[in-house]
Amino acid sequence: MTIPRFKNINIEAYRPGKSNGGTIKNTIKLSANESALGVSSKVKKVISNKKISPYRYPDGKSTKLRKEISKKFNCNINKIICGAGSDEIIQMLCQLFLSPRDEVIVPKYSFLIYRIYSKLSGAKVVFSKEKNFKVSISEILKNVTKRTKLVFIANPNNPTGTYLNYFEVLQLRKKLRNNILLVLDDAYFEYMKNSDYRSGLDLFKNKENVFILRTFSKIYGLASLRVGWGYGSKKIINGLNKIKPPFNVNETAQVAAIASLRDSKFISRSIKHNIKYANKLKIFLENYNITSNEVSANFLLLNFAKCQIKAQNFYRKLMSKGIILRSAEDGYKIKNMLRLTIGSKNDNLKFIKAVKEIFNR
Ligand SMILES: Cc1ncc(COP(=O)(O)O)c(C=O)c1O
């Protein structure tokens, strides 16, 4: 049987952090920056509620969820769009703005989805160099041409864990040409307690040429339900609504996201837990000459340059003990580094024990 030929697609498919260790049972997954404390008990309660009707189409406008978001973050409901994960919003932004010959700038070591959807829309992806694994504003500006339409920045950045302080972010917007849309991905902003950091939403709530991305997959613990949101000018939101799949966010995801926004105690606990264990793990790993970024989001990028064993070897040894990290070489092409997600107390203690065994001390 023959089928029509695919169009020419020149992309490397997204490679998520591994989620199982083959034949090894009871693995500990520290590879996908998921929530260390799981999900709020209040969310568990609402999603087991019999009122959810799987046979009905959900509200395609996610009206109640947008209302809750606007209340919680003090922003305009008409400038919010919800998506099946922020992934879907990134995809829609690319569909809305990009044609072949357009250019998109992404930092060299940034979230892979930006380059994937940009390329799928036919645009040219231009990688800006980073300095010590940190986004460089001057390198971004160097790459701007008259064809540049979008610049994607995750702040803090995945997988490097570095971030731009608020002054740098403001400078970037100021120096970029006005008709370039700056897309600021706040996926990990809740974890950020660093005094020189501000979220994209805080800085640019009323700026026409900045678009903000947010997700429920990280601190809210709803990765599997696929729900995220975007915030931008009414013009952009109207454009996105035209191309949005009609029922993109399912009802369970909408009610879970609303409940998760209402449980601020769970969020505070998650933040405290993250700061405590991120610092603890960072200091612990330094004993073995494994260095990492300044504590920021719910993960650390581990650098093995000064360590007696190589990242890949460490990865394999941990895997054989049922602990899964994210290879930074896979997709991101960062050599001799691994990304470690901060896990639950139990997971972190098991990780510490396994590392002691690997180094025999
Ligand atoms: C920077 C960044 N943005 C977005 C996402 C994806 O979020 P979602 O699950 O909402 O699609 C991730 C997930 O790892 C991420 O690291």
Short mmCIF file of C-alpha atoms and ligand atoms in Angstrom, two decimals:
data_model
loop_
_atom_site.label_atom_id
_atom_site.label_comp_id
_atom_site.label_asym_id
_atom_site.label_seq_id
_atom_site.Cartn_x
_atom_site.Cartn_y
_atom_site.Cartn_z
CA MET A 1 0.00 0.00 0.00
CA THR A 2 1.30 3.48 -0.73
CA ILE A 3 0.68 6.68 1.16
CA PRO A 4 1.38 10.28 0.18
CA ARG A 5 4.88 11.48 0.93
CA PHE A 6 5.32 13.41 4.18
CA LYS A 7 6.29 17.05 3.83
CA ASN A 8 9.93 17.74 4.45
CA ILE A 9 10.37 17.87 8.23
CA ASN A 10 13.87 18.41 9.48
CA ILE A 11 13.57 18.10 13.25
CA GLU A 12 14.88 15.92 16.02
CA ALA A 13 11.80 14.69 17.90
CA TYR A 14 11.45 15.77 21.54
CA ARG A 15 13.20 13.36 23.90
CA PRO A 16 11.71 13.45 27.38
CA GLY A 17 13.59 12.39 30.51
CA LYS A 18 13.38 8.60 30.84
CA SER A 19 10.58 7.37 33.07
CA ASN A 20 11.55 3.77 33.73
CA GLY A 21 14.63 1.67 34.22
CA GLY A 22 13.71 -1.29 32.02
CA THR A 23 13.60 -4.39 34.19
CA ILE A 24 14.41 -2.50 37.41
CA LYS A 25 11.42 -2.21 39.73
CA ASN A 26 10.41 0.75 41.93
CA THR A 27 12.52 3.27 40.10
CA ILE A 28 12.93 6.84 41.33
CA LYS A 29 12.29 9.33 38.55
CA LEU A 30 14.34 12.52 38.88
CA SER A 31 14.40 13.23 35.17
CA ALA A 32 11.43 15.43 34.25
CA ASN A 33 11.25 18.34 36.74
CA GLU A 34 7.93 17.11 38.08
CA SER A 35 6.48 18.15 41.45
CA ALA A 36 8.42 16.67 44.40
CA LEU A 37 5.37 16.58 46.65
CA GLY A 38 3.01 15.16 44.04
CA VAL A 39 -0.32 16.92 43.97
CA SER A 40 -2.39 18.80 46.57
CA SER A 41 -4.93 16.64 48.47
CA LYS A 42 -7.55 19.26 47.52
CA VAL A 43 -6.90 18.53 43.85
CA LYS A 44 -7.18 14.79 44.47
CA LYS A 45 -10.55 15.38 46.05
CA VAL A 46 -12.02 17.42 43.18
CA ILE A 47 -10.82 15.08 40.46
CA SER A 48 -12.47 12.11 42.11
CA ASN A 49 -15.74 14.04 42.27
CA LYS A 50 -18.59 12.33 40.45
CA LYS A 51 -19.76 15.65 38.98
CA ILE A 52 -17.10 15.48 36.26
CA SER A 53 -18.80 14.35 33.05
CA PRO A 54 -16.36 12.61 30.72
CA TYR A 55 -19.08 12.17 28.09
CA ARG A 56 -19.55 15.93 27.66
CA TYR A 57 -17.24 18.28 25.82
CA PRO A 58 -15.42 20.61 28.17
CA ASP A 59 -15.76 24.40 28.18
CA GLY A 60 -13.58 25.28 25.19
CA LYS A 61 -12.84 28.71 26.64
CA SER A 62 -11.77 27.39 30.08
CA THR A 63 -13.83 30.30 31.46
CA LYS A 64 -13.82 29.36 35.16
CA LEU A 65 -10.14 28.55 35.10
CA ARG A 66 -9.28 31.83 33.39
CA LYS A 67 -11.36 33.66 35.99
CA GLU A 68 -9.47 31.95 38.81
CA ILE A 69 -6.12 32.72 37.16
CA SER A 70 -7.03 36.38 36.72
CA LYS A 71 -8.04 36.58 40.40
CA LYS A 72 -4.94 34.81 41.68
CA PHE A 73 -2.42 36.73 39.54
CA ASN A 74 -4.32 40.00 39.35
CA CYS A 75 -4.45 40.05 35.56
CA ASN A 76 -6.99 40.52 32.80
CA ILE A 77 -9.14 37.46 32.02
CA ASN A 78 -9.45 38.57 28.37
CA LYS A 79 -5.70 38.40 27.93
CA ILE A 80 -5.46 34.76 29.09
CA ILE A 81 -5.60 31.64 26.93
CA CYS A 82 -5.44 28.10 28.32
CA GLY A 83 -3.76 25.21 26.57
CA ALA A 84 -3.16 21.48 26.85
CA GLY A 85 0.11 22.23 28.59
CA SER A 86 2.11 25.32 27.77
CA ASP A 87 3.49 23.14 24.96
CA GLU A 88 0.28 23.64 23.05
CA ILE A 89 0.45 27.39 23.48
CA ILE A 90 4.02 27.41 22.16
CA GLN A 91 2.80 25.40 19.17
CA MET A 92 -0.08 27.84 18.55
CA LEU A 93 2.21 30.87 18.84
CA CYS A 94 4.46 29.37 16.18
CA GLN A 95 1.47 28.62 13.94
CA LEU A 96 0.12 32.13 14.38
CA PHE A 97 3.33 34.05 13.76
CA LEU A 98 5.75 32.00 11.69
CA SER A 99 6.06 31.42 7.97
CA PRO A 100 8.99 30.02 6.03
CA ARG A 101 11.81 32.61 5.91
CA ASP A 102 10.92 34.03 9.31
CA GLU A 103 13.54 33.68 12.02
CA VAL A 104 13.27 32.73 15.66
CA ILE A 105 16.05 33.19 18.22
CA VAL A 106 16.44 30.65 20.99
CA PRO A 107 19.37 30.38 23.39
CA LYS A 108 21.60 27.42 22.53
CA TYR A 109 20.72 25.38 25.63
CA SER A 110 17.03 26.14 25.99
CA PHE A 111 13.85 24.10 26.23
CA LEU A 112 13.71 21.88 23.12
CA ILE A 113 10.07 22.52 22.32
CA TYR A 114 10.80 26.09 21.14
CA ARG A 115 13.03 24.91 18.31
CA ILE A 116 10.78 21.98 17.41
CA TYR A 117 7.59 23.99 16.86
CA SER A 118 9.44 26.89 15.26
CA LYS A 119 10.96 24.53 12.70
CA LEU A 120 7.64 22.77 12.14
CA SER A 121 6.21 26.14 11.15
CA GLY A 122 8.94 26.40 8.54
CA ALA A 123 10.89 29.15 10.29
CA LYS A 124 14.65 29.27 10.64
CA VAL A 125 15.89 28.73 14.17
CA VAL A 126 18.91 30.81 15.14
CA PHE A 127 20.76 29.69 18.27
CA SER A 128 22.29 32.42 20.42
CA LYS A 129 25.43 31.54 22.36
CA GLU A 130 25.28 31.41 26.13
CA LYS A 131 27.92 32.56 28.59
CA ASN A 132 28.69 29.95 31.25
CA PHE A 133 25.36 28.32 30.49
CA LYS A 134 23.52 31.59 31.06
CA VAL A 135 21.42 33.36 28.41
CA SER A 136 23.38 36.25 26.94
CA ILE A 137 21.47 39.36 25.94
CA SER A 138 24.29 40.66 23.75
CA GLU A 139 24.43 37.34 21.87
CA ILE A 140 20.68 37.44 21.28
CA LEU A 141 20.91 41.00 19.96
CA LYS A 142 23.79 40.03 17.66
CA ASN A 143 21.53 37.48 15.97
CA VAL A 144 18.63 39.79 15.25
CA THR A 145 17.93 40.35 11.56
CA LYS A 146 15.06 41.99 9.74
CA ARG A 147 13.44 38.54 9.58
CA THR A 148 13.45 37.93 13.33
CA LYS A 149 9.91 37.57 14.65
CA LEU A 150 10.11 35.72 17.96
CA VAL A 151 12.63 35.33 20.78
CA PHE A 152 11.97 32.53 23.28
CA ILE A 153 13.44 32.69 26.78
CA ALA A 154 12.66 30.43 29.71
CA ASN A 155 13.44 32.27 32.93
CA PRO A 156 14.80 30.42 34.84
CA ASN A 157 16.04 28.35 31.98
CA ASN A 158 15.62 24.62 31.52
CA PRO A 159 17.98 22.68 31.43
CA THR A 160 20.72 25.03 32.70
CA GLY A 161 18.94 26.37 35.82
CA THR A 162 20.45 29.82 35.26
CA TYR A 163 18.30 32.95 35.10
CA LEU A 164 18.30 36.55 33.97
CA ASN A 165 17.74 39.07 36.74
CA TYR A 166 14.91 41.55 36.29
CA PHE A 167 17.21 44.31 35.13
CA GLU A 168 18.60 42.07 32.37
CA VAL A 169 15.12 41.04 31.23
CA LEU A 170 14.02 44.69 31.05
CA GLN A 171 17.18 45.55 29.13
CA LEU A 172 16.52 42.78 26.63
CA ARG A 173 13.02 44.04 25.89
CA LYS A 174 14.27 47.59 25.60
CA LYS A 175 17.03 46.69 23.15
CA LEU A 176 15.06 44.28 20.99
CA ARG A 177 13.30 45.83 17.99
CA ASN A 178 9.71 46.72 18.90
CA ASN A 179 8.05 44.42 16.41
CA ILE A 180 9.82 41.31 17.71
CA LEU A 181 7.67 39.35 20.14
CA LEU A 182 9.56 38.35 23.29
CA VAL A 183 8.11 35.09 24.65
CA LEU A 184 8.95 34.70 28.33
CA ASP A 185 8.36 31.28 29.78
CA ASP A 186 7.67 31.47 33.53
CA ALA A 187 7.34 27.65 33.91
CA TYR A 188 9.42 27.56 37.11
CA PHE A 189 8.78 31.05 38.51
CA GLU A 190 7.05 29.84 41.70
CA TYR A 191 10.29 28.26 42.93
CA MET A 192 12.27 31.48 42.52
CA LYS A 193 12.99 33.29 45.76
CA ASN A 194 16.18 34.99 44.52
CA SER A 195 15.87 38.69 45.34
CA ASP A 196 16.94 39.93 41.88
CA TYR A 197 14.35 37.82 40.05
CA ARG A 198 10.90 38.88 38.81
CA SER A 199 8.52 36.76 36.76
CA GLY A 200 7.68 37.77 33.21
CA LEU A 201 4.09 38.44 34.25
CA ASP A 202 5.18 40.80 37.02
CA LEU A 203 7.42 42.75 34.66
CA PHE A 204 5.30 42.89 31.52
CA LYS A 205 1.61 42.56 32.34
CA ASN A 206 0.70 45.42 30.04
CA LYS A 207 3.34 45.14 27.35
CA GLU A 208 1.99 44.42 23.85
CA ASN A 209 5.17 42.84 22.54
CA VAL A 210 5.79 40.36 25.37
CA PHE A 211 3.94 37.06 25.68
CA ILE A 212 4.06 35.10 28.95
CA LEU A 213 3.84 31.32 29.37
CA ARG A 214 2.79 29.56 32.56
CA THR A 215 2.22 25.89 33.38
CA PHE A 216 0.41 23.70 35.89
CA SER A 217 2.89 20.86 35.22
CA LYS A 218 5.58 21.88 37.68
CA ILE A 219 4.83 23.14 41.19
CA TYR A 220 1.08 22.43 40.87
CA GLY A 221 1.81 18.80 40.05
CA LEU A 222 -0.60 18.41 37.11
CA ALA A 223 1.88 17.33 34.40
CA SER A 224 -0.23 14.40 33.31
CA LEU A 225 -3.44 16.43 32.96
CA ARG A 226 -1.80 18.79 30.44
CA VAL A 227 -2.77 22.32 31.34
CA GLY A 228 -0.96 25.60 30.99
CA TRP A 229 -1.75 29.18 30.04
CA GLY A 230 -0.50 32.13 28.09
CA TYR A 231 -0.86 35.86 28.69
CA GLY A 232 -0.59 38.50 26.02
CA SER A 233 -2.24 41.40 24.25
CA LYS A 234 -5.90 41.02 23.29
CA LYS A 235 -4.86 41.06 19.64
CA ILE A 236 -2.58 38.04 20.10
CA ILE A 237 -5.11 36.22 22.29
CA ASN A 238 -7.81 36.75 19.63
CA GLY A 239 -5.46 35.39 16.99
CA LEU A 240 -4.63 32.35 19.10
CA ASN A 241 -8.31 31.70 19.81
CA LYS A 242 -8.97 31.51 16.07
CA ILE A 243 -6.53 28.62 15.64
CA LYS A 244 -7.00 26.92 19.02
CA PRO A 245 -8.36 23.35 18.90
CA PRO A 246 -11.95 23.81 20.09
CA PHE A 247 -11.88 21.70 23.29
CA ASN A 248 -8.19 21.70 24.07
CA VAL A 249 -8.26 21.56 27.88
CA ASN A 250 -10.31 18.70 29.31
CA GLU A 251 -12.73 19.18 32.19
CA THR A 252 -10.68 17.25 34.75
CA ALA A 253 -7.65 19.42 33.97
CA GLN A 254 -9.73 22.60 34.32
CA VAL A 255 -11.21 21.71 37.71
CA ALA A 256 -7.89 20.37 38.98
CA ALA A 257 -6.08 23.54 37.94
CA ILE A 258 -8.69 25.70 39.73
CA ALA A 259 -8.33 23.66 42.92
CA SER A 260 -4.54 23.78 42.71
CA LEU A 261 -4.59 27.58 42.53
CA ARG A 262 -6.68 27.68 45.71
CA ASP A 263 -4.30 25.57 47.78
CA SER A 264 -1.61 28.10 48.60
CA LYS A 265 -0.44 26.02 51.58
CA PHE A 266 0.61 23.22 49.24
CA ILE A 267 2.53 25.69 47.11
CA SER A 268 4.32 27.19 50.13
CA ARG A 269 5.26 23.71 51.34
CA SER A 270 6.59 22.82 47.89
CA ILE A 271 8.70 25.98 47.73
CA LYS A 272 10.19 25.37 51.19
CA HIS A 273 10.89 21.74 50.37
CA ASN A 274 12.58 22.70 47.13
CA ILE A 275 14.87 25.32 48.65
CA LYS A 276 15.86 22.99 51.49
CA TYR A 277 16.70 19.98 49.33
CA ALA A 278 18.15 21.86 46.36
CA ASN A 279 20.70 23.46 48.71
CA LYS A 280 21.32 20.21 50.56
CA LEU A 281 21.92 18.24 47.34
CA LYS A 282 24.08 20.96 45.82
CA ILE A 283 26.38 21.04 48.86
CA PHE A 284 26.41 17.26 49.16
CA LEU A 285 27.45 16.77 45.52
CA GLU A 286 30.27 19.29 45.86
CA ASN A 287 31.98 16.74 48.16
CA TYR A 288 32.48 14.66 45.02
CA ASN A 289 33.50 17.61 42.85
CA ILE A 290 30.16 17.59 41.07
CA THR A 291 29.27 21.27 40.71
CA SER A 292 25.96 22.87 39.77
CA ASN A 293 24.15 26.14 39.08
CA GLU A 294 23.05 28.53 41.81
CA VAL A 295 19.83 27.14 43.33
CA SER A 296 16.86 28.43 41.31
CA ALA A 297 14.12 26.11 40.02
CA ASN A 298 13.30 22.51 41.02
CA PHE A 299 16.35 21.02 39.34
CA LEU A 300 20.13 21.31 39.23
CA LEU A 301 22.37 20.92 36.21
CA LEU A 302 25.26 18.78 37.43
CA ASN A 303 28.69 19.40 35.95
CA PHE A 304 31.20 16.55 36.04
CA ALA A 305 34.19 18.47 34.60
CA LYS A 306 36.08 18.26 37.91
CA CYS A 307 34.72 14.90 39.01
CA GLN A 308 36.70 11.66 38.86
CA ILE A 309 33.89 9.93 36.96
CA LYS A 310 32.12 11.01 33.80
CA ALA A 311 28.48 12.06 33.72
CA GLN A 312 27.48 9.12 31.53
CA ASN A 313 29.10 6.65 33.87
CA PHE A 314 27.40 8.22 36.89
CA TYR A 315 24.10 8.11 35.01
CA ARG A 316 24.51 4.38 34.30
CA LYS A 317 25.53 3.54 37.85
CA LEU A 318 22.54 5.40 39.27
CA MET A 319 20.24 3.78 36.71
CA SER A 320 21.42 0.34 37.82
CA LYS A 321 20.27 1.33 41.31
CA GLY A 322 16.89 2.42 39.94
CA ILE A 323 17.47 6.17 40.04
CA ILE A 324 16.83 8.03 36.80
CA LEU A 325 18.38 11.40 35.97
CA ARG A 326 18.11 13.36 32.71
CA SER A 327 21.01 13.10 30.33
CA ALA A 328 21.91 16.62 29.21
CA GLU A 329 23.50 15.18 26.11
CA ASP A 330 20.20 13.75 24.83
CA GLY A 331 18.58 16.49 22.77
CA TYR A 332 20.30 19.36 24.61
CA LYS A 333 23.77 18.21 23.49
CA ILE A 334 25.48 19.39 26.68
CA LYS A 335 28.49 17.22 27.32
CA ASN A 336 29.43 15.65 30.67
CA MET A 337 26.42 17.03 32.53
CA LEU A 338 23.20 15.61 33.95
CA ARG A 339 20.03 17.27 35.14
CA LEU A 340 18.76 16.27 38.56
CA THR A 341 15.17 17.04 39.60
CA ILE A 342 14.66 17.72 43.30
CA GLY A 343 12.55 14.80 44.51
CA SER A 344 10.54 13.94 47.61
CA LYS A 345 12.41 13.58 50.91
CA ASN A 346 12.54 9.81 50.42
CA ASP A 347 13.77 10.06 46.83
CA ASN A 348 16.46 12.56 47.79
CA LEU A 349 17.71 10.44 50.68
CA LYS A 350 17.85 7.37 48.43
CA PHE A 351 19.77 9.42 45.86
CA ILE A 352 22.27 10.53 48.54
CA LYS A 353 22.74 6.92 49.71
CA ALA A 354 23.28 5.73 46.12
CA VAL A 355 25.89 8.44 45.46
CA LYS A 356 27.80 7.48 48.63
CA GLU A 357 27.83 3.88 47.41
CA ILE A 358 29.04 4.88 43.94
CA PHE A 359 31.99 6.82 45.36
CA ASN A 360 32.51 4.41 48.21
CA ARG A 361 32.58 7.21 50.77
C1 LIG B 1 10.81 25.84 30.32
C2 LIG B 1 9.64 24.92 30.17
N1 LIG B 1 8.52 25.37 29.60
C3 LIG B 1 7.46 24.57 29.43
C4 LIG B 1 7.48 23.26 29.84
C5 LIG B 1 6.34 22.36 29.51
O1 LIG B 1 5.25 22.59 30.22
P1 LIG B 1 3.89 21.89 29.90
O2 LIG B 1 3.89 20.59 30.62
O3 LIG B 1 2.90 22.88 30.44
O4 LIG B 1 3.72 21.70 28.43
C6 LIG B 1 8.61 22.74 30.44
C7 LIG B 1 8.64 21.33 30.84
O5 LIG B 1 9.63 20.73 31.15
C8 LIG B 1 9.72 23.59 30.60
O6 LIG B 1 10.85 23.14 31.16
#
